[in-house]
Coordinates of C-alpha atoms in Angstrom, one line a residue:
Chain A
X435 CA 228.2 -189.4 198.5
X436 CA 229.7 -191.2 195.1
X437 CA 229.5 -195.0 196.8
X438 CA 225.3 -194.5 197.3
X439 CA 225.5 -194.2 193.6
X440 CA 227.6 -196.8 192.9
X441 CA 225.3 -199.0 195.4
X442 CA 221.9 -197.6 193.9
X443 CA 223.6 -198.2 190.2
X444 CA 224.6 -201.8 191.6
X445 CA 221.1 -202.6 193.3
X446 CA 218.6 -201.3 190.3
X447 CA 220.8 -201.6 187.1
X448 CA 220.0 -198.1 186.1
X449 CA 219.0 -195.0 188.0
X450 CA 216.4 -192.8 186.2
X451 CA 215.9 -189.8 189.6
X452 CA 217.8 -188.1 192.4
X453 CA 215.9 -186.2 194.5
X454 CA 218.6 -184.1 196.7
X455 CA 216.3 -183.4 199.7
X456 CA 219.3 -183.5 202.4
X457 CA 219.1 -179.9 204.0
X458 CA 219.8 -178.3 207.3
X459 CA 218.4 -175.2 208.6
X460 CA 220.1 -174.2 211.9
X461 CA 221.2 -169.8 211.9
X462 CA 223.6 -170.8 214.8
X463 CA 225.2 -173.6 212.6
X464 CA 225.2 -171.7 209.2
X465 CA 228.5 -172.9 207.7
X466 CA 226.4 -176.3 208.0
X467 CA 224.2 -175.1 206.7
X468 CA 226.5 -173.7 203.7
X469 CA 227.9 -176.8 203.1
X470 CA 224.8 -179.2 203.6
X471 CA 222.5 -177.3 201.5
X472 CA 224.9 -175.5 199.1
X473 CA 227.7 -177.7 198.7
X474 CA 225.3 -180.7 198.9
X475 CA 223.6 -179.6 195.8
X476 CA 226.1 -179.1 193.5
X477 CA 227.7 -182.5 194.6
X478 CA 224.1 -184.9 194.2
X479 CA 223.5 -182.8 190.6
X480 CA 226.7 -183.6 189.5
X481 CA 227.0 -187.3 190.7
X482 CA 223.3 -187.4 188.8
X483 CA 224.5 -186.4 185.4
X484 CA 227.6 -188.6 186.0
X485 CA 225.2 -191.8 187.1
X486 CA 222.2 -191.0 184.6
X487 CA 224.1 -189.0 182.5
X488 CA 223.6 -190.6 178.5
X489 CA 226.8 -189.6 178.1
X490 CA 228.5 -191.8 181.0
X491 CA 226.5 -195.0 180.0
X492 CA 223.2 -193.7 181.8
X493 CA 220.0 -193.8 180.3
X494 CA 219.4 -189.9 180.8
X495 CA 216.6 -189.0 183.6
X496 CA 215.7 -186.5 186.1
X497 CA 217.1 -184.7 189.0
X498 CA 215.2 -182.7 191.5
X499 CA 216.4 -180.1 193.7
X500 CA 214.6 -179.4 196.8
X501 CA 214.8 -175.1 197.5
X502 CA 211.7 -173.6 199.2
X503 CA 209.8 -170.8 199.2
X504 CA 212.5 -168.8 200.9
X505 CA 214.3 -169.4 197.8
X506 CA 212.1 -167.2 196.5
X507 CA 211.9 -164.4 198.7
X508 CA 214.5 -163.0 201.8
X509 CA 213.2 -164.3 205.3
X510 CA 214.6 -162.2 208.1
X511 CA 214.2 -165.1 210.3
X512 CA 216.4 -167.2 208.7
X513 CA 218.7 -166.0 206.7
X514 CA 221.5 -168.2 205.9
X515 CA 219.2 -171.0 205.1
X516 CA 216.8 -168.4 202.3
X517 CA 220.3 -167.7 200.6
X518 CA 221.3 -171.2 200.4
X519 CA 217.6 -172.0 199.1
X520 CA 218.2 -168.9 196.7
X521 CA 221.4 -170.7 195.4
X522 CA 219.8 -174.1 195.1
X523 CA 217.3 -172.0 192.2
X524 CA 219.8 -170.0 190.8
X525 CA 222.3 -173.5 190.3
X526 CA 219.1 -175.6 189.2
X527 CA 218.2 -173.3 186.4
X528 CA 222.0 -172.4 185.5
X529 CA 222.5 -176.1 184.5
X530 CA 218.6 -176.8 183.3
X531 CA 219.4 -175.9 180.5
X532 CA 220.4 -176.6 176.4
X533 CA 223.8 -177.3 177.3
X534 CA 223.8 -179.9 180.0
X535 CA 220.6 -181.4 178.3
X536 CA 222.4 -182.1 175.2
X537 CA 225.1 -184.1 176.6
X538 CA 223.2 -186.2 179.4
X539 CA 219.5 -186.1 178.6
X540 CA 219.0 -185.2 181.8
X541 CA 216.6 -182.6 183.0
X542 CA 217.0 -180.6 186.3
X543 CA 213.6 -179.8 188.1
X544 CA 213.4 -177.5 191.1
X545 CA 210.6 -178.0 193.6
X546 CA 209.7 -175.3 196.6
X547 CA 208.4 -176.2 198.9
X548 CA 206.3 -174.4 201.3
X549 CA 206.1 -174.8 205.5
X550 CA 205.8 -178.6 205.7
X551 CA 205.3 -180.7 208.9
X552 CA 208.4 -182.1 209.7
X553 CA 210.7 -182.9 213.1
X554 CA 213.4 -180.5 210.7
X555 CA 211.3 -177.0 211.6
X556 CA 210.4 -178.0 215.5
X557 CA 214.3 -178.7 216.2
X558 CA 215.8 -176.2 214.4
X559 CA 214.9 -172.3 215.7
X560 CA 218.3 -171.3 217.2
X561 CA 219.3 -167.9 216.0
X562 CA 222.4 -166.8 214.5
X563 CA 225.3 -166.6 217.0
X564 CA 225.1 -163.0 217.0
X565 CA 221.7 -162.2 217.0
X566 CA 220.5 -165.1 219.4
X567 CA 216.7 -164.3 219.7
X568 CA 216.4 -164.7 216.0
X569 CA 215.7 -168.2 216.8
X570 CA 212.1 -166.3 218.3
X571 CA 211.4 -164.6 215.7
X572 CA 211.7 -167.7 213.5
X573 CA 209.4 -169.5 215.7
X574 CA 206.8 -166.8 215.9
X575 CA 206.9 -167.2 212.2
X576 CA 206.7 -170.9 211.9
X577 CA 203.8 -170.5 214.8
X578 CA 201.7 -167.6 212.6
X579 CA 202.1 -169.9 209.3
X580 CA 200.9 -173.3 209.9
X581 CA 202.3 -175.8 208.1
X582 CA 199.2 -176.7 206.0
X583 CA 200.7 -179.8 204.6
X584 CA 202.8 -183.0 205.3
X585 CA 205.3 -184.3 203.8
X586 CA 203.3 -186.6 201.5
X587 CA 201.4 -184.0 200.4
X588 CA 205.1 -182.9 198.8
X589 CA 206.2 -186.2 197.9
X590 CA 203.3 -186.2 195.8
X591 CA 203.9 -182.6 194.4
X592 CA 207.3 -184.4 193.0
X593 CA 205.9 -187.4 191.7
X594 CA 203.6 -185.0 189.3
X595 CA 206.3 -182.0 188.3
X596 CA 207.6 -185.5 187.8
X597 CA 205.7 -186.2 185.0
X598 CA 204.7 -182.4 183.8
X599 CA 208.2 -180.4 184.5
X600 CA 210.5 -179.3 181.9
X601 CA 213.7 -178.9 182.3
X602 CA 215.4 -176.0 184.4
X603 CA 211.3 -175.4 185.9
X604 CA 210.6 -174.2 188.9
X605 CA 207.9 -175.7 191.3
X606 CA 206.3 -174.5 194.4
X607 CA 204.3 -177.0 196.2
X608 CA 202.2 -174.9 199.1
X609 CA 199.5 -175.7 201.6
X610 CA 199.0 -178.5 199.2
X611 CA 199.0 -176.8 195.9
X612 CA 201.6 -177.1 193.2
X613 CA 201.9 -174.5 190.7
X614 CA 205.1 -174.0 188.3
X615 CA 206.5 -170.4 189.1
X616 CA 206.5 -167.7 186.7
X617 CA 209.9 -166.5 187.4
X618 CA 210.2 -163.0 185.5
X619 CA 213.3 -162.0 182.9
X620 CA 215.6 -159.4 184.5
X621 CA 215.3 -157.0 182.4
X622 CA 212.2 -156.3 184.0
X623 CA 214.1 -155.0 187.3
X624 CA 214.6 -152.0 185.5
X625 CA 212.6 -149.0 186.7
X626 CA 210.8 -147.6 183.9
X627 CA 212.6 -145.2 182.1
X628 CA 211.7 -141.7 180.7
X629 CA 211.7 -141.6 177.1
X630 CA 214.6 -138.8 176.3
X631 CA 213.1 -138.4 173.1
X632 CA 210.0 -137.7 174.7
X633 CA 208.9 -134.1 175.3
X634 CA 206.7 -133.6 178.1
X635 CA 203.1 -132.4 177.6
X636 CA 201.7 -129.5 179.4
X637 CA 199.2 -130.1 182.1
X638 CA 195.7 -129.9 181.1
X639 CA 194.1 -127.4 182.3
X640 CA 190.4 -128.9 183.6
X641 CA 188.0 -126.3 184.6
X642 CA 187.7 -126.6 188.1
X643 CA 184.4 -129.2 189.3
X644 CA 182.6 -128.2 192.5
X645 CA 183.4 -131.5 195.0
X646 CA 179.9 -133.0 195.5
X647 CA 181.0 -134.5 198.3
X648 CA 182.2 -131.3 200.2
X649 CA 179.9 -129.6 202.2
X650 CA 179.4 -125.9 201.7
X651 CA 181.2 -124.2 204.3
X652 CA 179.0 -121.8 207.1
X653 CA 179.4 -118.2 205.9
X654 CA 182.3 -116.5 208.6
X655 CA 181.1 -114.4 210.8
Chain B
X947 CA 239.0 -162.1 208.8
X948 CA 237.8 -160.7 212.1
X949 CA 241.9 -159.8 212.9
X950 CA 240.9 -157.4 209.8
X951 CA 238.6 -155.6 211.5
X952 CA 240.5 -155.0 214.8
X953 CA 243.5 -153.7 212.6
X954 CA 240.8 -151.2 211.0
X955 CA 239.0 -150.0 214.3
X956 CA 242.7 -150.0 215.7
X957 CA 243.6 -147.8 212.9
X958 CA 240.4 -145.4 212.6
X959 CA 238.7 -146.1 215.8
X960 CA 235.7 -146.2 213.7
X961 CA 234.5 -148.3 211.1
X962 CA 231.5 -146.6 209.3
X963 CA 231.4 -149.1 206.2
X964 CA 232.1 -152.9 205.1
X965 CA 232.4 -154.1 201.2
X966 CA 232.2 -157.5 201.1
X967 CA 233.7 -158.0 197.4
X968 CA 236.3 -161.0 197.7
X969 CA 234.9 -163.4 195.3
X970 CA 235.9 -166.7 193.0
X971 CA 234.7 -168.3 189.8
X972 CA 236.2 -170.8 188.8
X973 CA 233.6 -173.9 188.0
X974 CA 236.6 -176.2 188.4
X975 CA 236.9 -175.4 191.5
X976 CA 233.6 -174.9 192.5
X977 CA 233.9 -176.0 196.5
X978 CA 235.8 -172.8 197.0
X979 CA 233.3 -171.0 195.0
X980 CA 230.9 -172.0 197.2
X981 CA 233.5 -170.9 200.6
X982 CA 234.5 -167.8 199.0
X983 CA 231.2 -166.2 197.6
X984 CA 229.0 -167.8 200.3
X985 CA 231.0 -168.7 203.3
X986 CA 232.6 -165.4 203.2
X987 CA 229.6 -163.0 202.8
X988 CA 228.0 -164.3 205.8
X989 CA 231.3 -164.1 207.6
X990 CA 232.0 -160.8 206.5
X991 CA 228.4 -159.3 207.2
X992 CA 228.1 -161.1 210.5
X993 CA 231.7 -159.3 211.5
X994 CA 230.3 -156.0 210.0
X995 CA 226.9 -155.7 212.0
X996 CA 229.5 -156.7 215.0
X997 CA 232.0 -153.7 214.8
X998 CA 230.0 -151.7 213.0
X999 CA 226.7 -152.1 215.1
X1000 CA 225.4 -149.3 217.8
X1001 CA 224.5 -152.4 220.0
X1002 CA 228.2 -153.3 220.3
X1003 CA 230.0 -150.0 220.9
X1004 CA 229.8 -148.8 216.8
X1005 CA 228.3 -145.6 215.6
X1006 CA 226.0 -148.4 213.1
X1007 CA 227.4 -147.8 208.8
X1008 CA 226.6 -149.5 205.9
X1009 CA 227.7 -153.0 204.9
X1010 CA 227.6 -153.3 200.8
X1011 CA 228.0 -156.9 199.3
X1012 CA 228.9 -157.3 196.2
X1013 CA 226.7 -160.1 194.2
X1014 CA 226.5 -159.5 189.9
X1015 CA 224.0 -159.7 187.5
X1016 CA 224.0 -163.5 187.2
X1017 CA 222.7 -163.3 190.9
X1018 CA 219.3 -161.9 189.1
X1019 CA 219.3 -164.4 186.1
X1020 CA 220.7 -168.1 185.9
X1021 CA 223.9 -168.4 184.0
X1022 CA 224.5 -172.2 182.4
X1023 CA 228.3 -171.2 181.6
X1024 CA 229.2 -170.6 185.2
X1025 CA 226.3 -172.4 187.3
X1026 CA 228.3 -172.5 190.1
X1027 CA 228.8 -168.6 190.5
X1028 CA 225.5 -167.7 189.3
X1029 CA 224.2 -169.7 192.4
X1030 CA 226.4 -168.0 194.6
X1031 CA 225.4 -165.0 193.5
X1032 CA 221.6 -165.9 194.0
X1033 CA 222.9 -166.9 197.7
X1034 CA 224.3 -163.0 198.5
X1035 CA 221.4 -161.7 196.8
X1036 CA 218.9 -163.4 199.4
X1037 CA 221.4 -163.3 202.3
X1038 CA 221.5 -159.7 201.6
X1039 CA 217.9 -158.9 201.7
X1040 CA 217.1 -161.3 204.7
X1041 CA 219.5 -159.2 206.6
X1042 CA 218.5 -155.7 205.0
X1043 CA 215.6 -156.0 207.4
X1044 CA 214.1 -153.9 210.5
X1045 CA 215.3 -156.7 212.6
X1046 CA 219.2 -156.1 212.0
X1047 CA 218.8 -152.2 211.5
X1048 CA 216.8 -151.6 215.0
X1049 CA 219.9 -153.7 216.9
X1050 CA 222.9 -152.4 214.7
X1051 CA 221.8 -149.5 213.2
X1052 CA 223.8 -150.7 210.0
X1053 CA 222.1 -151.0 206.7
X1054 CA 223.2 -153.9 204.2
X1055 CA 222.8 -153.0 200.7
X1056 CA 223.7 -155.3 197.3
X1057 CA 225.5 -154.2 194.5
X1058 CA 225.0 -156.5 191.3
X1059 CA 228.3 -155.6 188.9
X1060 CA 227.6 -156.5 185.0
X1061 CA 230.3 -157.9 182.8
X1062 CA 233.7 -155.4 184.5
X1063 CA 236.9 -155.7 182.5
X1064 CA 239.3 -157.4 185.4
X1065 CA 241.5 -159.8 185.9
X1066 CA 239.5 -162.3 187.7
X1067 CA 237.6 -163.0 184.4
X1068 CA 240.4 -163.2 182.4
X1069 CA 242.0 -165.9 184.5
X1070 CA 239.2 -168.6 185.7
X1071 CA 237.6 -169.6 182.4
X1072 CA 237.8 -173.6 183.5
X1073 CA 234.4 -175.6 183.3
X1074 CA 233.1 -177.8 185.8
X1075 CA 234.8 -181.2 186.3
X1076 CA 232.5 -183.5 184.0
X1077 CA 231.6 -180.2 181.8
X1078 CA 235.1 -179.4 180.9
X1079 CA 234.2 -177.9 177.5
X1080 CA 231.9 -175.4 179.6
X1081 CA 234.8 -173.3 180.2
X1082 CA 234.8 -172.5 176.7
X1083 CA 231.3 -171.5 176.7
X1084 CA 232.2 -168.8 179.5
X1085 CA 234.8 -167.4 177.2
X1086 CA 231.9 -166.7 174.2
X1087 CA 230.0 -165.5 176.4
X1088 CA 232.0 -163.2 178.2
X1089 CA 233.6 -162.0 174.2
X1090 CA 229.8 -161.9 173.3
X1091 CA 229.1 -159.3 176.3
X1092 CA 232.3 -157.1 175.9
X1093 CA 233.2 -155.3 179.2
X1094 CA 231.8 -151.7 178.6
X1095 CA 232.6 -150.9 182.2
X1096 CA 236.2 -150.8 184.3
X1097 CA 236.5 -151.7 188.3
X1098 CA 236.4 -147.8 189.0
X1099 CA 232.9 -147.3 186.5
X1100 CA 231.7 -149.9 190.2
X1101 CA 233.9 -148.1 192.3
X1102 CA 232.0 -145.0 191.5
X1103 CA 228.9 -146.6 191.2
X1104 CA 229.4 -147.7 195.4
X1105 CA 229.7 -144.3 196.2
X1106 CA 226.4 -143.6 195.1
X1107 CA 224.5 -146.4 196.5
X1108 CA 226.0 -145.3 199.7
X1109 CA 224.5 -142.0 199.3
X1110 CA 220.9 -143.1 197.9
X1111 CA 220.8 -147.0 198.6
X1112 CA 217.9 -147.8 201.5
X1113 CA 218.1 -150.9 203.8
X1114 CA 217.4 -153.8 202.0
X1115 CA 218.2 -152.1 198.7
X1116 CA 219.6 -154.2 195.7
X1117 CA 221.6 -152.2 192.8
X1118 CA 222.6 -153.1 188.9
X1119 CA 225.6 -151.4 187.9
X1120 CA 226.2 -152.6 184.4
X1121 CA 227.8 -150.6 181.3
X1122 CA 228.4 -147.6 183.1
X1123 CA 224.8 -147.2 184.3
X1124 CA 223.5 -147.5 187.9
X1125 CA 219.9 -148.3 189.0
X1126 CA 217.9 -149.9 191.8
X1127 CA 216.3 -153.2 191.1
X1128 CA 212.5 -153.6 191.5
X1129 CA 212.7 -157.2 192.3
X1130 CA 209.0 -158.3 192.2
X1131 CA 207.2 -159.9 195.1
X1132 CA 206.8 -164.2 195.1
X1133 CA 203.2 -163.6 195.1
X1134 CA 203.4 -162.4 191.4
X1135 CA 205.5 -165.5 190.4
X1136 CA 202.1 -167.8 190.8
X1137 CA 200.5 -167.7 187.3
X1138 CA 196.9 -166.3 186.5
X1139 CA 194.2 -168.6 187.9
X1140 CA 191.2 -169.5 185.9
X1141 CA 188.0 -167.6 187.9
X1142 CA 186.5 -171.1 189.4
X1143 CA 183.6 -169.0 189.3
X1144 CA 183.5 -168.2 185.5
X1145 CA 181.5 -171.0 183.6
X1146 CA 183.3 -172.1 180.1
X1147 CA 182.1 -170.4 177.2
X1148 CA 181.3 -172.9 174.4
X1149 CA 183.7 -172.0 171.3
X1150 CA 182.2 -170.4 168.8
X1151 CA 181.5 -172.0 165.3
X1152 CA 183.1 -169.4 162.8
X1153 CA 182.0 -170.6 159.7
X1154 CA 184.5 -172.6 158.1
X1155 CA 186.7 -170.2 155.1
X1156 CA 188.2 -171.9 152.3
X1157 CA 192.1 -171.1 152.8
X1158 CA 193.2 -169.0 150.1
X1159 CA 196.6 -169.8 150.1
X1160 CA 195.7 -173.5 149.3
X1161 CA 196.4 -174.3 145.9
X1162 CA 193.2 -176.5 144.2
X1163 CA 194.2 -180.3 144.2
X1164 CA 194.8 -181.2 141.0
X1165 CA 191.7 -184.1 139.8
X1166 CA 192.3 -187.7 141.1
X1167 CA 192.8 -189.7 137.7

């Protein structure tokens, strides 16, 4: 993957984006689909803040990782190819951050997309090898979710979080909306907890209120 | 691996349960990271629903995979293991799903460790290849966040998932305390929209207060 940078670097003098878009989504090839989309990522970010990288002689920039909205939630249907799209957030926000910024300039940008015409989702509906009619169930989904955009209408998601994203956001461009995602803290995962130091109150006793509503019942015989 | 589970079911004639904890974190050797922590949870789980599911001559069980706390949170220090955990996290969920459990009969659960006081933590403290001061930053971190729990404070923490944990179910076991996740739903992650419905108010004209805490300019000469 190294020699594209060293021909884009050769070709434009300077390279100020990477989009890593490359991804695969076949169940019944999932280590592919490991390496393509997991592997993949880590590889393109760290070529980009080797190539833009101020630190390397770059000029600092941006990188985009694409994820999607299965990133975002578990999808039954496809499983191996949600977790990698869960990694590709979890990696983007690890290094969008301080620490990276500070020594390359550059800023890592996560976009989402949502279903998106492409010949990607018609080919690939095989299940996983064990569970063969997965590959059904993912097509029933595809089929009850129209893709409501193309991919232009994504392209030009990018080319605004482009221009409005900070560094480590996350994007999800749907049915041709874009939107930067609130992702919640963890500490909000916690159940809420009983105060200890709390005693607990005694039930109010409310007089008891006739139910309008209810009819009155027939006298038994 | 699968040689492992003929040994077991050789052994015990049943296997009722599947943890799924190997793991690495080294950053410098981030491609195993990604075989390891990925690679092998898929492998693992798919192997568990085989010998362990009621659709291939098991009694169904419980697979458990073992993700950690910077599966619910990005972690700049260790980006690469943060996104792995992220990938079990939604691997897990995808597969904790009515789909699997009407086939198998086997639930998959997650269990997210905080900081443990092992060995493993002690050892891989390298950064990534171009980071290689990030190593460094683990170390803080991981001295910052002092291990307040020991490998048997999880071991006893697994039991009880196994007792309590529904299909699907992710767990936090961090500093001795156990509790189940309430990881919100994507739809909360879009931010509030403006009512398109709602006309602007104009701002109001508050009459203008001199600022009290403004000393009076001294007289131009």
């Amino acid at each position: 993957m190294e020699s594209l940078f060293v021909l884009a670097k050769k070709k434009f003098q300077n390279i100020d984006m990477v989009v890593n878009n490359a991804g695969h989504s076949s169940s019944a090839d999932w280590e592919r689909t490991v390496a393509v989309n997991c592997q993949g990522i880590v590889l393109g970010t760290l070529l980009g803040f080797k190539y833009l990288g101020a630190d390397g002689g770059g000029k600092g920039g941006t990188i985009v990782n694409i994820s999607s909205v299965s990133g975002l939630a578990p999808c039954h249907a496809n499983p191996v190819f949600s977790a990698s799209k869960h990694f590709t957030i979890g990696f983007s926000r690890s290094v969008g951050t301080e620490y990276f910024f500070k020594r390359t300039n550059v800023k890592v940008l996560t976009l989402c997309p949502g279903i998106t015409h492409t010949e990607h989702h018609v080919r690939n509906v095989e299940g996983l090898p064990e569970f063969p009619d997965l590959g059904k169930e993912l097509k029933k989904l595809l089929e009850c979710n129209r893709s409501k955009q193309s991919p232009e209408d994504v392209a030009t998601a990018l080319m605004q979080i482009l221009e409005d994203g900070e560094n480590g956001s996350v994007w999800v461009a749907e049915a041709k909306e874009v939107y930067k995602c609130v992702l919640p803290d963890r500490c909000t995962f916690v159940p809420p907890k009983k105060d200890p130091c709390k005693k607990a109150e005694p039930p109010k006793q409310e007089p008891l209120k006739q139910d309008p509503c209810k009819k009155a019942e027939a006298p038994k015989k």
